[in-house]
Short mmCIF file of N, CA and C in Angstrom, two decimals:
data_model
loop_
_atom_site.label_atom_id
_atom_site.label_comp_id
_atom_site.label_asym_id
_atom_site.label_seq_id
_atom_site.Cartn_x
_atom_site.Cartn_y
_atom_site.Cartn_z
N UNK A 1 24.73 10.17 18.70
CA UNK A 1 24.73 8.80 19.18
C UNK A 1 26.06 8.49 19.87
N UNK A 2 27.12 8.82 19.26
CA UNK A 2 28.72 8.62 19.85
C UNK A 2 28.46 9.46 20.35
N UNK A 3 28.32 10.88 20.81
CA UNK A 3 28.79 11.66 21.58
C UNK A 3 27.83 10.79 23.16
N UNK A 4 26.65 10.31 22.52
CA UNK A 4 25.86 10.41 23.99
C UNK A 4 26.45 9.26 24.80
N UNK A 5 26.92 8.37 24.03
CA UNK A 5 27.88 7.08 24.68
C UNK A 5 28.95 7.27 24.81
N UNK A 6 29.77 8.33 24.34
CA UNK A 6 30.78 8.70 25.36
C UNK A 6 30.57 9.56 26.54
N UNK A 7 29.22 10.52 26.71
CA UNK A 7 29.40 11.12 27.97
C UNK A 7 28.55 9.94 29.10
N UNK A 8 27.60 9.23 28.48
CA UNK A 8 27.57 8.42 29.33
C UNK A 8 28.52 7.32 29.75
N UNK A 9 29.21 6.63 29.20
CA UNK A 9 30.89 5.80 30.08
C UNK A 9 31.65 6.81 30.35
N UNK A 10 31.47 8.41 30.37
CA UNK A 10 32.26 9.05 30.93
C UNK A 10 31.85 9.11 32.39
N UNK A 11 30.58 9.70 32.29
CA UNK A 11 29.68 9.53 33.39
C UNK A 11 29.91 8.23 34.81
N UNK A 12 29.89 7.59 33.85
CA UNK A 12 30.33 5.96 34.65
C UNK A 12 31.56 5.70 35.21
N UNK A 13 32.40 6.22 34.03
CA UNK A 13 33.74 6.19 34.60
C UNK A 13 34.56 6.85 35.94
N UNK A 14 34.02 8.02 36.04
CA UNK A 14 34.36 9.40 36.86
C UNK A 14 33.50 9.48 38.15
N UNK A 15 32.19 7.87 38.19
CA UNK A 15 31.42 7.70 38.93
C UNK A 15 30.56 9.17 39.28
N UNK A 16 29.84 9.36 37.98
CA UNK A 16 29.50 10.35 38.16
C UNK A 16 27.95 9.98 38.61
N UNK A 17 27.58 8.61 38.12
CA UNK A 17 26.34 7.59 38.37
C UNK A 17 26.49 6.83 38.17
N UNK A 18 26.09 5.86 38.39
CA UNK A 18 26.15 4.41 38.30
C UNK A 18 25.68 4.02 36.53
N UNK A 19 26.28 3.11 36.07
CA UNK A 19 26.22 2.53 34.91
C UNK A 19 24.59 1.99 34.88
N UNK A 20 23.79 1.55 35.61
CA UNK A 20 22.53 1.11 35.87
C UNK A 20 21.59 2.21 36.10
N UNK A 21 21.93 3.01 36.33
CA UNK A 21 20.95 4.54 36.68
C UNK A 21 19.80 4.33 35.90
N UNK A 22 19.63 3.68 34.57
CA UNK A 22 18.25 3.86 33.95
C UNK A 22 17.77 2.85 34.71
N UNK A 23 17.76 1.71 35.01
CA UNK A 23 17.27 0.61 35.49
C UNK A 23 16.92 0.91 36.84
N UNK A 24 17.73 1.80 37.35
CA UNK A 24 17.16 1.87 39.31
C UNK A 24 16.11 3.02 39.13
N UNK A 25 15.93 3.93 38.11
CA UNK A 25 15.11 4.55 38.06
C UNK A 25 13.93 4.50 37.00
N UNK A 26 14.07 3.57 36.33
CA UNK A 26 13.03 2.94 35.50
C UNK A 26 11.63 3.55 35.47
N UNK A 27 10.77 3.14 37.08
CA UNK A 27 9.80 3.46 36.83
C UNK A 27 9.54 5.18 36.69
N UNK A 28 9.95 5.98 37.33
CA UNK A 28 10.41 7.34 37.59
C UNK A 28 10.50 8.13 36.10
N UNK A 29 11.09 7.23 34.99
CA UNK A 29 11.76 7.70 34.33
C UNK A 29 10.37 7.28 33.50
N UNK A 30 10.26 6.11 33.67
CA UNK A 30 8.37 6.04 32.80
C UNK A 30 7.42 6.77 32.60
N UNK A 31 7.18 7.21 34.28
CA UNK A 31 6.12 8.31 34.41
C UNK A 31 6.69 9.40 33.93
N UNK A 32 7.74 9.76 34.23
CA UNK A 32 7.93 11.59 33.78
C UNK A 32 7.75 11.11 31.87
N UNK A 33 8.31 10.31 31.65
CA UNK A 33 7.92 10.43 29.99
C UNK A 33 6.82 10.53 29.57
N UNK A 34 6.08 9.48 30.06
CA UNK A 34 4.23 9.58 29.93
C UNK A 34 4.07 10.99 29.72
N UNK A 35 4.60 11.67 31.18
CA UNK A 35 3.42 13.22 31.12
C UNK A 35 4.51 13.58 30.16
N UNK A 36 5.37 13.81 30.08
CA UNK A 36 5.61 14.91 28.99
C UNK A 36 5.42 14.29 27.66
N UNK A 37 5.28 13.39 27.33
CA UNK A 37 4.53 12.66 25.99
C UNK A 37 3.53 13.44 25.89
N UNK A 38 2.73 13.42 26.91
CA UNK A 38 0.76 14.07 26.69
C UNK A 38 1.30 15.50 26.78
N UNK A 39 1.81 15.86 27.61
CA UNK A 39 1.87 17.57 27.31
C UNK A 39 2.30 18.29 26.06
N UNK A 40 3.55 17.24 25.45
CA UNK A 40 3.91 17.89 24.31
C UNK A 40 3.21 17.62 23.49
N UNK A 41 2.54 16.53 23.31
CA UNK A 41 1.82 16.17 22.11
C UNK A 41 0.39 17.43 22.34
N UNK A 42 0.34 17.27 23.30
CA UNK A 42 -0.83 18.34 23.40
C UNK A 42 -0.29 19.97 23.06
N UNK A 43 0.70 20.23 23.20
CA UNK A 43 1.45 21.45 22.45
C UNK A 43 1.24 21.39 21.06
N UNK A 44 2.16 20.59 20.77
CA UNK A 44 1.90 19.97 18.76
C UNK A 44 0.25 20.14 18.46
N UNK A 45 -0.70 19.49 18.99
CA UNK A 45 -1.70 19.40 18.29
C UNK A 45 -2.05 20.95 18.07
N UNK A 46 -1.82 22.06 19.51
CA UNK A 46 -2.15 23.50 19.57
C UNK A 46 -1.49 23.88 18.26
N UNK A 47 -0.22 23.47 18.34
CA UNK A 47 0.88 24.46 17.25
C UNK A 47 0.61 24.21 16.00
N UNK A 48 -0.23 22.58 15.83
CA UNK A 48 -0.52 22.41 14.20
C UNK A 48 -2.02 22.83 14.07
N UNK A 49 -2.71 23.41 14.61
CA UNK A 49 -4.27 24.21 14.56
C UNK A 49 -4.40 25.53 14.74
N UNK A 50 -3.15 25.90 15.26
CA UNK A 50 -3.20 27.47 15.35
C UNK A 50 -1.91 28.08 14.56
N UNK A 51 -0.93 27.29 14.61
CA UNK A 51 0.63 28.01 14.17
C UNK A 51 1.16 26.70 13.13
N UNK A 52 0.82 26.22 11.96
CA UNK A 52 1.43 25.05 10.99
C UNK A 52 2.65 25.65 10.55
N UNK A 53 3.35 24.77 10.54
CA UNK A 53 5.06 24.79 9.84
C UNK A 53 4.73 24.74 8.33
N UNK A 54 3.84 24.26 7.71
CA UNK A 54 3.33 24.38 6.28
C UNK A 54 2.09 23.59 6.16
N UNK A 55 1.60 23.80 4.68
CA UNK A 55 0.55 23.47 3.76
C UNK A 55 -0.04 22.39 4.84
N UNK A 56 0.86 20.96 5.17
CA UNK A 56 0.64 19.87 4.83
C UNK A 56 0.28 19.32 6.50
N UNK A 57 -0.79 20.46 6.92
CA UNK A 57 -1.36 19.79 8.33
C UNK A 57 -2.77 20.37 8.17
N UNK A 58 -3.25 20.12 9.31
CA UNK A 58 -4.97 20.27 9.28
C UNK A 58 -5.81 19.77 10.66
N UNK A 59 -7.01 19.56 10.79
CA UNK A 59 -7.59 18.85 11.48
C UNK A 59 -8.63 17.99 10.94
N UNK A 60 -9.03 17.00 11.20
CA UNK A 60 -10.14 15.92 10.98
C UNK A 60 -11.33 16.65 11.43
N UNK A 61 -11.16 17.10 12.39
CA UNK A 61 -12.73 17.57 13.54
C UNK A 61 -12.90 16.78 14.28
N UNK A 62 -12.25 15.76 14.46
CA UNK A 62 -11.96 14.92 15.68
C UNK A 62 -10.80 14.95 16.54
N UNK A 63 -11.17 16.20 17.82
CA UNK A 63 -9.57 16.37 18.95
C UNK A 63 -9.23 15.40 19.07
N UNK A 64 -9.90 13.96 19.85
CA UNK A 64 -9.54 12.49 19.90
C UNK A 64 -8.38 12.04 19.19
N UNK A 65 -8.53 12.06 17.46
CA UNK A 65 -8.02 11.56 16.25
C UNK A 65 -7.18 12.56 16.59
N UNK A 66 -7.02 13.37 15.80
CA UNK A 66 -6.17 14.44 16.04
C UNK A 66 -5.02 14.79 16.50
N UNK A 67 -5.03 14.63 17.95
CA UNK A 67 -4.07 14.72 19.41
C UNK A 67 -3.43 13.08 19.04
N UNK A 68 -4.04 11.99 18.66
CA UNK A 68 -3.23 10.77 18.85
C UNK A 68 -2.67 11.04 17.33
N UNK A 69 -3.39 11.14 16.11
CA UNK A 69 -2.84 10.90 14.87
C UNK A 69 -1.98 12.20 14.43
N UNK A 70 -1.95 13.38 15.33
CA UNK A 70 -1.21 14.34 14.90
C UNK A 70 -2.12 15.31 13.85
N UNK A 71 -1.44 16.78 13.72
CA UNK A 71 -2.04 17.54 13.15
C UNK A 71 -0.77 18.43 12.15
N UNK A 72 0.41 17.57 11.84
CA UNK A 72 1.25 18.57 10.96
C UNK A 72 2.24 17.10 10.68
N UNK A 73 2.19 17.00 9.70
CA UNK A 73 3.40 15.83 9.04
C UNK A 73 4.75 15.58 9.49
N UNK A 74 5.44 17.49 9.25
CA UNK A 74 6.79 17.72 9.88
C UNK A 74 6.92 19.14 10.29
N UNK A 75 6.04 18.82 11.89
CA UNK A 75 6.46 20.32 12.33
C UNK A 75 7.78 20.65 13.22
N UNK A 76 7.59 22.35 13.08
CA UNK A 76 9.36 22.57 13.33
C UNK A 76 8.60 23.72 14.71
N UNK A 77 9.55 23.51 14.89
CA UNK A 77 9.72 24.98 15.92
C UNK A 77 11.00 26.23 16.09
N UNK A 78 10.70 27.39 15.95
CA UNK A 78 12.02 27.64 15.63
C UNK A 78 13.09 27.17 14.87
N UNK A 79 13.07 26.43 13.90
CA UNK A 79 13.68 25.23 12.65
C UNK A 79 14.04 24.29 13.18
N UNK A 80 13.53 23.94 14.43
CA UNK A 80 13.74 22.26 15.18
C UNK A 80 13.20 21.45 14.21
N UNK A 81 13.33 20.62 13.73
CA UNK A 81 12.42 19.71 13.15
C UNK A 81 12.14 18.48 14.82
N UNK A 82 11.20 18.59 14.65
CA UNK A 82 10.68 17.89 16.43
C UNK A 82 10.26 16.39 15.73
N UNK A 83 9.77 16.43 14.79
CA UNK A 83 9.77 14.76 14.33
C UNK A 83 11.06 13.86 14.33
N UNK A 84 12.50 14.64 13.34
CA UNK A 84 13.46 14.06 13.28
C UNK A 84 13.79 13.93 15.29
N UNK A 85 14.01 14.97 16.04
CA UNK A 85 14.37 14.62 17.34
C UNK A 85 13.92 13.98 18.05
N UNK A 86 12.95 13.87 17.85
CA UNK A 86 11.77 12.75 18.65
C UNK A 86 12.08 11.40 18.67
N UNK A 87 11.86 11.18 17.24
CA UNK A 87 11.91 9.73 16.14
C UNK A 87 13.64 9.31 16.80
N UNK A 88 14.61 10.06 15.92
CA UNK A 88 15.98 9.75 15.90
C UNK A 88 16.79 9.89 16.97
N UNK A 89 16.71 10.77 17.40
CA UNK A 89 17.84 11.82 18.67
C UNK A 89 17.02 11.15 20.06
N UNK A 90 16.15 11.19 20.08
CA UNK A 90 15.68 11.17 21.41
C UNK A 90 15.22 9.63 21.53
N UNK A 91 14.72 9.18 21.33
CA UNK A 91 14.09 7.82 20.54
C UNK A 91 14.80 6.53 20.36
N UNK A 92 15.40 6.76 19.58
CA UNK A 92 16.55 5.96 19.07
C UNK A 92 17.94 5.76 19.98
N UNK A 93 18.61 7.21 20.31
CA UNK A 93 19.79 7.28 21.37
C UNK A 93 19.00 6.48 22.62
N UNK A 94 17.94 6.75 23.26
CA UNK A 94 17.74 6.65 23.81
C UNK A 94 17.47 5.16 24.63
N UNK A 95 16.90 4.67 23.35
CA UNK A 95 16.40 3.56 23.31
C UNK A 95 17.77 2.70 23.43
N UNK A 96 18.89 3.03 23.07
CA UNK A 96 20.44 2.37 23.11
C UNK A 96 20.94 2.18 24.65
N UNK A 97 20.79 3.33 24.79
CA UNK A 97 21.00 3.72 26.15
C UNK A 97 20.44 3.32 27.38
N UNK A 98 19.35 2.68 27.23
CA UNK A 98 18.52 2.21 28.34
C UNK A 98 18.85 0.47 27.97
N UNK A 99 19.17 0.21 27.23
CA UNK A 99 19.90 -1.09 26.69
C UNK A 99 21.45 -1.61 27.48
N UNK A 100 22.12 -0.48 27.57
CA UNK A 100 23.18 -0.40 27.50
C UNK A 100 23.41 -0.42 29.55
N UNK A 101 22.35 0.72 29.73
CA UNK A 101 22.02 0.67 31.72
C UNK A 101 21.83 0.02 31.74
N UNK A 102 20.91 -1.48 31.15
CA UNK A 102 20.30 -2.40 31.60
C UNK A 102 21.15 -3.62 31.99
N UNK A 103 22.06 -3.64 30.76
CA UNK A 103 23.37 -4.23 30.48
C UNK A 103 24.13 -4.18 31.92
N UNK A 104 24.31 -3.22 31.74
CA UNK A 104 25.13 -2.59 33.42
C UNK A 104 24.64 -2.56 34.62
N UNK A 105 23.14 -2.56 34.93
CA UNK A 105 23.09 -2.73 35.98
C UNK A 105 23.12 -4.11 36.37
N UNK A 106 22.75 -5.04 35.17
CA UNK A 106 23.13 -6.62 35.77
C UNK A 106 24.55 -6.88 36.41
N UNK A 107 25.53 -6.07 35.13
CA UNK A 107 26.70 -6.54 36.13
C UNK A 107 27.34 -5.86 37.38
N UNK A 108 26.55 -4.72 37.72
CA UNK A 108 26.71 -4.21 39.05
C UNK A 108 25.64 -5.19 40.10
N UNK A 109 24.63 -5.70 39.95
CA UNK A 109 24.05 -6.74 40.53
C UNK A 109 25.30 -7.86 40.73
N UNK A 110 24.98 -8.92 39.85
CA UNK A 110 25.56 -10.36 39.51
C UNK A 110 27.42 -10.46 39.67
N UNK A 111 28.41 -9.04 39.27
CA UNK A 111 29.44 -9.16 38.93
C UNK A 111 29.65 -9.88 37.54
N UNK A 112 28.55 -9.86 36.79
CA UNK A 112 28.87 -10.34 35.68
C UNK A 112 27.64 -10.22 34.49
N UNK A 113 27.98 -10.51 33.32
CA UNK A 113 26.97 -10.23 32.48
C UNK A 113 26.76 -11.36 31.34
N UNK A 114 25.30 -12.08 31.80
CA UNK A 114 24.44 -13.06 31.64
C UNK A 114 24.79 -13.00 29.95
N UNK A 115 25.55 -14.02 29.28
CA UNK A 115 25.33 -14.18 27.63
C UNK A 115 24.09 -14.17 27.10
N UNK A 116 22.87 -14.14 27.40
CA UNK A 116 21.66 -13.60 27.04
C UNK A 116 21.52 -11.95 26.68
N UNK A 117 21.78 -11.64 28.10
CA UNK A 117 21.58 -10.13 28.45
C UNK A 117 22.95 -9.60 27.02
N UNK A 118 24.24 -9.65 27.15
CA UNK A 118 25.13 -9.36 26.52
C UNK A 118 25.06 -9.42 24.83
N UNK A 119 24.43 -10.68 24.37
CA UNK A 119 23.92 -10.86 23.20
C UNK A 119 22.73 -9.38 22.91
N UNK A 120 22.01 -9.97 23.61
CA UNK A 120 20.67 -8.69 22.89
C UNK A 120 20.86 -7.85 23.45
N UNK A 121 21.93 -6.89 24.26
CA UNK A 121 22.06 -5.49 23.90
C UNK A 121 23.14 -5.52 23.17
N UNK A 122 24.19 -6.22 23.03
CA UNK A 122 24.75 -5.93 21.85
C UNK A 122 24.25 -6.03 20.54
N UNK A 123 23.76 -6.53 20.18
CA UNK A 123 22.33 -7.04 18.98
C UNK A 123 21.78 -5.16 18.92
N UNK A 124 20.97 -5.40 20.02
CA UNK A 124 20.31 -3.83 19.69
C UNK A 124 20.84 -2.39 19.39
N UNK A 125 22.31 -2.46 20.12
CA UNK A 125 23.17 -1.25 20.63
C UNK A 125 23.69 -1.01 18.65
N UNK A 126 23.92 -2.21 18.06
CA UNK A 126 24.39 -2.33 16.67
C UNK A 126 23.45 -2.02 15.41
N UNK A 127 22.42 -2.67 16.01
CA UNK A 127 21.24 -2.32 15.43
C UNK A 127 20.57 -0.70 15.52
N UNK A 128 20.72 -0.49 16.43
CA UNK A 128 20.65 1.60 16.37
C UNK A 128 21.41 2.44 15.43
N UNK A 129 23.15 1.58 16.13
CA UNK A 129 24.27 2.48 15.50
C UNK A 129 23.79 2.35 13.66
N UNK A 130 23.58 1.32 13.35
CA UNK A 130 23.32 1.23 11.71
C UNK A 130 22.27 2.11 11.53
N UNK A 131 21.30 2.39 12.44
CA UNK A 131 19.80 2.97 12.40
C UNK A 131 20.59 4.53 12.19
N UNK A 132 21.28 5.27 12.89
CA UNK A 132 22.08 6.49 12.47
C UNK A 132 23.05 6.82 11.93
N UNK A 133 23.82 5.29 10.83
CA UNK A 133 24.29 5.70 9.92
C UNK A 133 23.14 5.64 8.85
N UNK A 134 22.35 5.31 8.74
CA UNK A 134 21.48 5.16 7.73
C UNK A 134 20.20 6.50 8.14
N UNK A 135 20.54 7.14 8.81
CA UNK A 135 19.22 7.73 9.39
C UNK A 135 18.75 8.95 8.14
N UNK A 136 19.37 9.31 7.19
CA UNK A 136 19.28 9.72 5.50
C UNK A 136 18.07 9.13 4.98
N UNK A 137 18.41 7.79 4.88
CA UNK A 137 17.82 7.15 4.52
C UNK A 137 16.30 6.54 5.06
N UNK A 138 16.31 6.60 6.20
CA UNK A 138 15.07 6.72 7.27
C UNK A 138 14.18 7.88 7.25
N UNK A 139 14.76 9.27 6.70
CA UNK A 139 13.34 10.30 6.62
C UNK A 139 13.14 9.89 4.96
N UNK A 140 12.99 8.99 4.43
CA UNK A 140 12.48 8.66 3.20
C UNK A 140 11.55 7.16 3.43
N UNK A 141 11.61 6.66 4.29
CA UNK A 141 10.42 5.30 4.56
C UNK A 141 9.00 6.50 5.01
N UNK A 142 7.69 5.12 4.73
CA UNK A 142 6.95 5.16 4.41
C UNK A 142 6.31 6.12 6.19
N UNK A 143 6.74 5.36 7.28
CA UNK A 143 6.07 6.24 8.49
C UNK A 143 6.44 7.29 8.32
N UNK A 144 7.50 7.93 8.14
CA UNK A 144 8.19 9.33 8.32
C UNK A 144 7.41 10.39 7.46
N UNK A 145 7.68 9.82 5.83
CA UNK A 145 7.00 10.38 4.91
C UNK A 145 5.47 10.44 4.75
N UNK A 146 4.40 9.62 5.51
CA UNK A 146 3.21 9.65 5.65
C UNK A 146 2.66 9.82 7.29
N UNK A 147 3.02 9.90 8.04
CA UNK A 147 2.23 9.32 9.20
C UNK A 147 2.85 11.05 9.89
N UNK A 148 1.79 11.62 10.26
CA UNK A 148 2.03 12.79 11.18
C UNK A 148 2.82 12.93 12.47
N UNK A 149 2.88 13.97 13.19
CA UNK A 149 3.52 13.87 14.23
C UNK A 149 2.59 13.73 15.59
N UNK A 150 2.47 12.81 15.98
CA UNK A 150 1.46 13.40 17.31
C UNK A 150 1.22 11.69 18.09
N UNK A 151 0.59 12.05 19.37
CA UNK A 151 1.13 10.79 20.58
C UNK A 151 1.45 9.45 19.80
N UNK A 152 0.57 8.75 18.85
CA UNK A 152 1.47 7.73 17.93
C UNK A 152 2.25 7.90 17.54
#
């Protein structure tokens, strides 16, 4: 989480891109997630019906169900755990970060940054950072520990 917010204001700093880069590329950045959402999830469902990380996956007999509700609790790849990176690392940083462009591209617009806008990404940006000091504590709630891995 710190490392990714320092290479991004490094990034910014050294004008390596613009502080707004998520925001000018927004939609771009939508679609490529979409497909690789469906592709990987469509990997996972292969890897939990043919190759399970353990006991605790299966299928319904419904691909439908399945592909959306997932087919392995906590599968790994090569000892990735792809739930924790998904959920936390990718997810979460991420979700800061597109907070944080959004933040920035207003004040590369306006020259300034709207006490609305400034409030709720600072609100959220704080609200993450607690989300990964506590993130221990997060593979023990109830989605993590029950709810599979797959497009939900």
């Amino acid at each position: 989480y710190v490392v990714s917010f320092l290479l991004f204001f490094l990034g910014v700093h050294f004008e390596i891109f613009e502080g707004g880069i998520a925001f000018t590329y927004f939609p771009q950045l939508i679609a490529s997630l979409n497909i690789f959402a469906l592709v990987f999830c469509g990997l996972l469902y292969l890897k939990g019906a043919f190759f399970p990380s353990s006991t605790d996956s299966g299928l319904s007999g419904n691909p439908v169900f399945d592909y959306y509700w997932g087919t392995e609790l906590y599968p790994r790849i090569l000892g990735w755990d792809v739930k924790v990176f998904t959920n936390c690392r990718f997810g979460m940083t991420g979700w800061a970060l597109l907070c944080t462009s959004f933040a920035c591209a207003q004040y590369e617009k306006n020259g300034a940054l709207s006490n609305s806008m400034l409030i709720s990404a600072l609100l959220q940006v704080i609200y993450l950072a607690k989300f990964h000091i506590w993130e221990r504590g997060y593979m023990f709630t109830i989605d993590i520990m029950h709810d599979r891995a797959g497009y939900y």
